[in-house]
Short mmCIF file of C-alpha atoms in Angstrom, two decimals:
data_model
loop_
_atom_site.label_atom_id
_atom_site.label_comp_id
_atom_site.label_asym_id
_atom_site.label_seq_id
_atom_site.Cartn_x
_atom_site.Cartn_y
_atom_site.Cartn_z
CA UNK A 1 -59.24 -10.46 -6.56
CA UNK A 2 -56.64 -9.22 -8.66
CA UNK A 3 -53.31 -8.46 -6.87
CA UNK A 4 -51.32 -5.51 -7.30
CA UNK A 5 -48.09 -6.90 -6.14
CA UNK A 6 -46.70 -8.12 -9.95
CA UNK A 7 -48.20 -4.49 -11.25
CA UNK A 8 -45.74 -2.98 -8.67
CA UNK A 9 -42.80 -5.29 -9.41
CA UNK A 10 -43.18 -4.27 -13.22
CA UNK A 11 -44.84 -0.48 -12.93
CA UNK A 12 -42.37 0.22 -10.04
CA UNK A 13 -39.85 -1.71 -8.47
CA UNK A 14 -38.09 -2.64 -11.69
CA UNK A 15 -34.94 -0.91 -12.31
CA UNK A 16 -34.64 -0.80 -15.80
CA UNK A 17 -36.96 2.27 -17.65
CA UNK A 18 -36.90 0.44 -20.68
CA UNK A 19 -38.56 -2.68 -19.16
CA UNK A 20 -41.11 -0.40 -17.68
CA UNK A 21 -41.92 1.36 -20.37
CA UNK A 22 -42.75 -1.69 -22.71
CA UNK A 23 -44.53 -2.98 -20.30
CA UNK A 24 -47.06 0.12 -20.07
CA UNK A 25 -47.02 -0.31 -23.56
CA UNK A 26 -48.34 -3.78 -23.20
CA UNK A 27 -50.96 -2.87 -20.41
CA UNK A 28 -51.66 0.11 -22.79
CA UNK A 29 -52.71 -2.15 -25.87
CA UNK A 30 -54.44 -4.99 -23.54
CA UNK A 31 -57.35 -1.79 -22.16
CA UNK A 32 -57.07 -0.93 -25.40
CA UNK A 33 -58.28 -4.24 -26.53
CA UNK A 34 -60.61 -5.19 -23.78
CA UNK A 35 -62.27 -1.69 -24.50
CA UNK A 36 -62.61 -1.68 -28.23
CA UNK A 37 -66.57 -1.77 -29.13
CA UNK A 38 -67.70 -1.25 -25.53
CA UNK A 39 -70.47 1.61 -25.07
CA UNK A 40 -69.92 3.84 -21.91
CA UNK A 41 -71.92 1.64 -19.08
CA UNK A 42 -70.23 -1.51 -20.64
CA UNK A 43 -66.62 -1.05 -20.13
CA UNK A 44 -66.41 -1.20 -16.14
CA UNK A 45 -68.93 -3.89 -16.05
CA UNK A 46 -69.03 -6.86 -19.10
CA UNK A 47 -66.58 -9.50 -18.62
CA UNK A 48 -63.20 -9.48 -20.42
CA UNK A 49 -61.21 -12.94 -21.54
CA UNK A 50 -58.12 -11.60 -19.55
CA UNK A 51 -58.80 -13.28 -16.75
CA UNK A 52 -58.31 -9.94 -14.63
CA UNK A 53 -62.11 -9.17 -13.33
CA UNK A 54 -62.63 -9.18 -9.61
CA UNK A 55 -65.29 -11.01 -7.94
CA UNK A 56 -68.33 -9.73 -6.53
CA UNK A 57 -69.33 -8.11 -3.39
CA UNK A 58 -72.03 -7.77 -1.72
CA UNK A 59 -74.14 -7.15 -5.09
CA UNK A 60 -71.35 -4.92 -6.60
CA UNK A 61 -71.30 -6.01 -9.82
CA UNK A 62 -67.19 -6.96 -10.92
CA UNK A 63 -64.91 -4.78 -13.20
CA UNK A 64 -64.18 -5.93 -16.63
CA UNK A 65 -60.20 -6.47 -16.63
CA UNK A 66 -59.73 -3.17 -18.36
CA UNK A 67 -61.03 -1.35 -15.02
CA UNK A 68 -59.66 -3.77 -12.45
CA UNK A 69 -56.39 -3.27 -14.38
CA UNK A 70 -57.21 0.67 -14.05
CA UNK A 71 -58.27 0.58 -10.00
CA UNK A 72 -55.22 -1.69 -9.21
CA UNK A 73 -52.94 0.95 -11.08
CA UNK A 74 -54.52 3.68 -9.22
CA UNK A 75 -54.11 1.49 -5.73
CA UNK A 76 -50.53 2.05 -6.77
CA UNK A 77 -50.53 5.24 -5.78
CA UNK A 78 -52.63 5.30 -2.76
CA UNK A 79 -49.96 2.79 -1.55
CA UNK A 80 -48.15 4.69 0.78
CA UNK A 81 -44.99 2.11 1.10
CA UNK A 82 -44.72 2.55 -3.12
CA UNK A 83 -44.87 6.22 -2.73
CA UNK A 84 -42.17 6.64 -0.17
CA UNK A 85 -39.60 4.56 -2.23
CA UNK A 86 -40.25 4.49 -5.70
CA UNK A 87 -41.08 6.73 -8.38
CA UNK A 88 -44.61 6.65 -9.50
CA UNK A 89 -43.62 8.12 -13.54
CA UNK A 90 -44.72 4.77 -15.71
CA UNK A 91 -47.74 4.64 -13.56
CA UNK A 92 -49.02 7.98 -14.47
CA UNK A 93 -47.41 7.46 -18.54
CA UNK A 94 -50.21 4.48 -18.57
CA UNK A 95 -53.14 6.55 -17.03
CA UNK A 96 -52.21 9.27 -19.34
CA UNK A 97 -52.14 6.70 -22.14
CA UNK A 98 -54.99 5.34 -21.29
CA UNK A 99 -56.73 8.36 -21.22
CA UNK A 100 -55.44 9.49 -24.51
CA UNK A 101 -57.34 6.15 -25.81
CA UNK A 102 -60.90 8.27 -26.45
CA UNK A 103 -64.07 9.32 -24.67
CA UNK A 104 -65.04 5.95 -23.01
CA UNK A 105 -61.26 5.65 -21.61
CA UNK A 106 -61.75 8.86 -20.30
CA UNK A 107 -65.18 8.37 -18.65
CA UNK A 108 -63.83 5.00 -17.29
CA UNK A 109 -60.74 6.94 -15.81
CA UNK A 110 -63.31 9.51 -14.32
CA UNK A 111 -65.62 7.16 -13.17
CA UNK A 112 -62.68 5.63 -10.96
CA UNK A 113 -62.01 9.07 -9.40
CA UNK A 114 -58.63 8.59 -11.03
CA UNK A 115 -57.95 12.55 -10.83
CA UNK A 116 -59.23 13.24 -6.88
CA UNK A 117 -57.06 10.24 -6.43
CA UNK A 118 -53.95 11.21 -7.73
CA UNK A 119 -54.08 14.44 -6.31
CA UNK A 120 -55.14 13.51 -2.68
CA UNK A 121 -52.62 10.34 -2.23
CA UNK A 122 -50.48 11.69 -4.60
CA UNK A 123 -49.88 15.41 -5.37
CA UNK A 124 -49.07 16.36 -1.48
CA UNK A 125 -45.61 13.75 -1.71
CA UNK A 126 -44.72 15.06 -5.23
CA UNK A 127 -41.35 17.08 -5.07
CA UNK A 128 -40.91 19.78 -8.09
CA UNK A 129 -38.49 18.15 -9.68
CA UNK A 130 -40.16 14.49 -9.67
CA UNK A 131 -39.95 12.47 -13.18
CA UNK A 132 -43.93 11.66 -12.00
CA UNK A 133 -45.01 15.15 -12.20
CA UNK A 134 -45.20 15.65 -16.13
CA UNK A 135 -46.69 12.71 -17.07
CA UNK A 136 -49.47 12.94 -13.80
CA UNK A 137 -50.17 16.65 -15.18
CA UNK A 138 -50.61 15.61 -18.59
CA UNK A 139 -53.22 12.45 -17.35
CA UNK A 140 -55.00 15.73 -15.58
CA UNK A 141 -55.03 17.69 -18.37
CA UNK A 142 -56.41 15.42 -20.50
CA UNK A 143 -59.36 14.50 -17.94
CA UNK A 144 -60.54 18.32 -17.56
CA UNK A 145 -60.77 18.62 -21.19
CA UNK A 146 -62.97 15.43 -21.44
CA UNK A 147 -65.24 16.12 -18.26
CA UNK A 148 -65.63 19.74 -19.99
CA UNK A 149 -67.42 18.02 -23.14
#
């Protein structure tokens, strides 16, 4: 299965904002890719090139890398060791990026529970003034609209 542990050391741990925010930007443009021409059922399940797919279980068919990518970034936050130390900001700018992608993005993102997650492992450790809060508000806001339609 996929690890998070390189997401976190990039996402994360880096210090540098500039290295973490080209490398949303690259994670950004590789969903993009592996979810150009797939139909709504197809993009958490068809296999994707990348390498990034996890392996079955018990029957449960695997993610295509653009959802494995998606569920490890959202393990991110649910780790409570990242959430104590580091800010979670370029974590939520690629969910809300990802969800500004279109309509099958934003099914995929709701499919994965992506906003009950960030509000239950999330929201409750969030301080006002937190750099994660704008861009985690923005992911929201762009989920309601889409589970509206």
């Amino acid at each position: 299965p996929l690890g998070r542990y390189w997401l976190a050391q990039m996402v994360v741990m880096c210090p540098h904002d500039s290295t973490k925010d080209a490398f949303v930007q690259l994670l950004v443009r590789l969903i993009a890719t592996c979810s150009s021409g797939a139909t709504h059922g197809e993009l958490g399940r068809r296999d994707c090139a990348t390498g990034l797919a996890e392996t079955a279980n018990a029957g449960v068919e695997p993610l295509t890398g653009a959802a494995a990518l998606i569920e490890a970034m959202l393990g991110l936050i649910e780790d409570p060791r990242s959430v104590a130390l580091f800010s979670m900001m370029h974590v939520f700018q690629l969910l809300n990026h990802v969800a500004r992608l279109g309509p099958t993005e934003q099914r995929l993102l709701l499919e994965l529970d992506a906003p009950c997650r960030a509000i239950t492992y999330f929201l409750p450790r969030l301080g006002k003034n937190s750099r994660s809060l704008m861009p985690m508000m923005q992911m929201l806001a762009t989920l309601i609209c889409a589970a509206d339609v």
